[in-house]
Tab-separated table of C-alpha atoms in Angstrom:
chain	number	residue	atom	x	y	z
I	1	MET	CA	141.011	169.030	146.680
I	2	HIS	CA	141.228	168.547	142.751
I	3	ARG	CA	144.090	167.439	140.926
I	4	SER	CA	145.099	169.884	138.439
I	5	VAL	CA	145.111	168.871	134.459
I	6	ASP	CA	149.033	169.695	134.326
I	7	GLY	CA	149.436	167.011	137.075
I	8	SER	CA	151.365	169.164	139.324
I	9	HIS	CA	149.512	166.919	142.085
I	10	MET	CA	152.352	164.391	141.355
I	11	LEU	CA	155.147	167.365	142.080
I	12	SER	CA	153.161	167.864	145.845
I	13	HIS	CA	155.679	166.847	149.238
I	14	GLY	CA	153.550	164.892	151.843
I	15	THR	CA	153.223	161.749	153.547
I	16	LEU	CA	152.274	158.192	151.915
I	17	HIS	CA	150.300	156.410	154.763
I	18	VAL	CA	150.624	152.833	154.492
I	19	PHE	CA	147.884	150.318	156.191
I	20	LEU	CA	149.203	146.761	156.704
I	21	SER	CA	145.908	145.155	156.974
I	22	HIS	CA	146.341	141.571	157.444
I	23	ALA	CA	147.262	138.226	154.787
I	24	THR	CA	145.699	135.343	153.987
I	25	GLY	CA	147.171	131.835	152.918
I	26	LEU	CA	150.501	132.302	154.745
I	27	LYS	CA	153.085	129.029	153.959
I	28	SER	CA	153.604	127.187	156.951
I	29	MET	CA	157.158	127.279	158.506
I	30	ASP	CA	156.886	126.016	161.767
I	31	SER	CA	156.860	122.377	163.056
I	32	ASN	CA	153.726	123.163	164.688
I	33	GLY	CA	151.879	123.879	161.034
I	34	PHE	CA	151.593	127.771	161.911
I	35	SER	CA	154.061	130.555	161.145
I	36	ASP	CA	154.936	133.286	163.021
I	37	PRO	CA	154.841	136.440	160.552
I	38	TYR	CA	155.780	140.120	160.469
I	39	VAL	CA	156.273	142.021	157.326
I	40	LYS	CA	158.958	144.604	156.017
I	41	LEU	CA	157.862	147.399	153.973
I	42	ALA	CA	160.810	149.381	151.957
I	43	LEU	CA	160.740	152.209	149.391
I	44	ARG	CA	162.869	154.812	148.416
I	45	GLY	CA	165.445	153.384	151.149
I	46	THR	CA	163.074	153.881	154.266
I	47	THR	CA	162.280	150.485	155.941
I	48	HIS	CA	159.351	149.928	158.308
I	49	LYS	CA	159.199	146.436	160.233
I	50	SER	CA	155.570	145.538	161.531
I	51	LYS	CA	154.934	143.410	164.913
I	52	THR	CA	155.151	139.797	164.850
I	53	ILE	CA	151.914	137.398	164.959
I	54	LYS	CA	152.323	134.326	166.872
I	55	LYS	CA	151.047	131.225	165.366
I	56	ASP	CA	149.129	132.621	162.314
I	57	LEU	CA	148.437	131.742	158.678
I	58	ASN	CA	146.398	134.529	158.277
I	59	PRO	CA	147.601	137.198	160.318
I	60	ARG	CA	145.805	140.496	161.178
I	61	TRP	CA	148.323	143.051	161.796
I	62	ASN	CA	146.454	146.622	161.548
I	63	GLU	CA	149.433	148.777	161.858
I	64	SER	CA	150.118	152.237	159.857
I	65	PHE	CA	152.916	153.624	158.635
I	66	LYS	CA	154.312	156.833	156.748
I	67	PHE	CA	156.881	157.458	153.910
I	68	SER	CA	157.970	161.312	153.264
I	69	GLY	CA	158.609	162.928	150.185
I	70	VAL	CA	157.432	163.948	146.662
I	71	LEU	CA	154.363	162.162	145.210
I	72	LYS	CA	155.897	161.412	142.058
I	73	ASP	CA	159.471	160.121	143.744
I	74	LEU	CA	157.481	157.955	145.925
I	75	LEU	CA	155.517	156.117	142.856
I	76	ALA	CA	158.673	155.983	141.043
I	77	GLU	CA	159.402	152.630	142.269
I	78	PRO	CA	157.306	149.747	143.605
I	79	LEU	CA	156.748	149.531	147.552
I	80	SER	CA	158.590	145.861	148.548
I	81	VAL	CA	156.638	143.908	150.686
I	82	HIS	CA	158.775	141.260	152.593
I	83	ALA	CA	157.280	138.765	154.476
I	84	TRP	CA	159.286	136.792	157.145
I	85	ASP	CA	158.570	133.722	160.197
I	86	TYR	CA	160.122	134.810	163.144
I	87	ASP	CA	162.344	132.028	164.662
I	88	PHE	CA	163.748	132.830	168.224
I	89	ALA	CA	166.588	130.231	168.020
I	90	SER	CA	167.180	130.475	164.396
I	91	LYS	CA	167.407	132.846	161.321
I	92	ASP	CA	164.000	133.709	160.198
I	93	ASP	CA	162.801	131.915	157.186
I	94	ASP	CA	161.517	134.098	154.278
I	95	LEU	CA	157.331	133.804	153.584
I	96	GLY	CA	158.051	135.662	150.139
I	97	GLN	CA	158.217	139.205	149.103
I	98	ALA	CA	156.229	141.080	146.451
I	99	SER	CA	156.660	144.652	144.719
I	100	ALA	CA	153.172	146.402	144.836
I	101	SER	CA	152.426	149.023	142.594
I	102	LEU	CA	151.542	152.862	144.450
I	103	ARG	CA	150.482	153.874	140.627
I	104	ALA	CA	146.379	154.046	141.718
I	105	LEU	CA	147.855	157.007	143.937
I	106	GLU	CA	148.280	158.762	140.551
I	107	GLY	CA	144.692	159.481	140.403
I	108	SER	CA	142.883	158.842	143.725
I	109	ARG	CA	143.833	160.064	147.131
I	110	MET	CA	143.389	156.107	148.929
I	111	ALA	CA	143.849	152.701	147.186
I	112	ASP	CA	143.504	149.047	148.274
I	113	VAL	CA	146.710	146.990	147.244
I	114	GLU	CA	147.222	143.215	146.996
I	115	ALA	CA	150.538	141.761	147.244
I	116	ARG	CA	150.750	138.461	145.952
I	117	LEU	CA	154.092	136.656	147.325
I	118	SER	CA	156.213	135.095	145.620
I	119	THR	CA	156.151	131.805	147.578
I	120	GLN	CA	152.319	131.742	149.018
I	121	GLY	CA	149.835	134.211	149.938
I	122	THR	CA	148.412	137.542	149.624
I	123	ILE	CA	149.172	140.711	152.034
I	124	TYR	CA	146.292	143.292	152.270
I	125	LEU	CA	147.240	147.024	152.196
I	126	ARG	CA	145.721	150.199	152.156
I	127	VAL	CA	147.603	153.366	150.995
I	128	ALA	CA	146.681	156.971	150.852
I	129	TRP	CA	148.694	160.404	150.083
I	130	GLN	CA	148.188	163.309	152.083
I	131	SER	CA	150.084	166.688	150.817
I	132	ASP	CA	151.705	168.527	153.244
I	133	GLY	CA	149.136	171.155	154.820
I	134	ALA	CA	145.906	168.852	153.697
I	135	ALA	CA	143.661	166.862	155.663
I	136	ALA	CA	145.059	163.597	157.057
I	137	PRO	CA	143.226	160.165	155.226
I	138	PRO	CA	139.546	159.741	156.931
I	139	PRO	CA	139.470	157.351	159.660
I	140	ALA	CA	137.756	154.859	157.113
I	141	PHE	CA	141.535	154.560	156.494
I	142	THR	CA	142.627	152.088	159.172
I	143	MET	CA	139.632	150.179	158.697
I	144	ALA	CA	140.287	146.448	157.720
I	145	ALA	CA	141.341	146.117	153.713
I	146	PRO	CA	138.799	143.872	152.248
I	147	ALA	CA	140.134	140.509	151.060
I	148	ALA	CA	139.580	139.478	147.588
I	149	PRO	CA	136.192	137.682	146.388
I	150	THR	CA	136.770	133.975	146.677
I	151	ILE	CA	134.659	130.972	144.649
I	152	LYS	CA	134.485	127.982	146.259
I	153	GLY	CA	136.407	125.955	145.350
I	154	ALA	CA	138.519	127.617	143.605
I	155	PRO	CA	141.477	130.111	144.585
I	156	HIS	CA	140.895	134.139	143.736
I	157	LYS	CA	142.579	135.041	140.092
I	158	SER	CA	143.058	138.442	139.038
I	159	SER	CA	144.754	140.112	135.553
I	160	ALA	CA	146.992	141.973	138.311
I	161	PRO	CA	148.689	141.980	140.895
I	162	ASP	CA	147.673	144.624	143.029
I	163	ALA	CA	143.793	144.157	141.573
I	164	VAL	CA	141.485	146.357	143.964
I	165	PRO	CA	138.214	144.022	144.698
I	166	SER	CA	134.899	145.123	144.259
I	167	PRO	CA	132.875	145.607	147.326
I	168	PRO	CA	129.980	143.855	147.389
I	169	PRO	CA	126.550	145.530	146.664
I	170	SER	CA	125.574	148.023	150.044
I	171	SER	CA	122.066	146.027	150.649
I	172	ALA	CA	123.999	142.889	151.452
I	173	VAL	CA	126.435	144.357	154.304
I	174	ALA	CA	126.212	146.077	157.543
I	175	PRO	CA	125.924	149.902	157.126
I	176	HIS	CA	129.814	150.359	158.825
I	177	VAL	CA	130.969	148.036	156.183
I	178	ALA	CA	129.359	149.509	153.333
I	179	ALA	CA	130.659	153.095	154.513
I	180	ALA	CA	134.370	151.806	154.952
I	181	ALA	CA	133.790	150.193	151.189
I	182	ALA	CA	133.119	153.837	149.749
I	183	ALA	CA	135.573	155.469	151.269
I	184	ARG	CA	138.070	152.786	149.743
I	185	ARG	CA	138.093	155.427	146.642
I	186	VAL	CA	138.377	159.087	147.657
I	187	PRO	CA	139.185	161.512	144.671
I	188	PRO	CA	142.010	163.880	144.790
């Protein structure tokens, strides 16, 4: 399916698929030096909550969530990403929040998104658009989103909070990883 020149794809109704992959470098909130993180994703009045991962500062959720509506409306505001530390006997601790732009879906069917939290850490997501009646996202959609590249001894820096890291050369990675990287951007 090709995007029309007049942008009519933006008026299509369908499903926004959000894959919550993992996080890195979350803040420690518990006396054991860890956190028990979960994430709330909110968009246009709909909120989804992930499972809680116990004792982990670099959790891997691998969960998918869906938001329905018109693409133009769903992209009009950023996805709210709010991480929390679950506490059994007291109020959950705020691990930080971020606003993740989904504008990459204006010109692509699927994209990776980094949500840098207001306190510490980054949450990695993959988003895909499926118009009503169109094929579901490919199986690569639910493969772990890549972590940001880092230079030893230096924190990762990006000019945009939702930048998509470049995949390594396909000759440097296993074939199934290279295939997943190639599937990261699917033309509309």
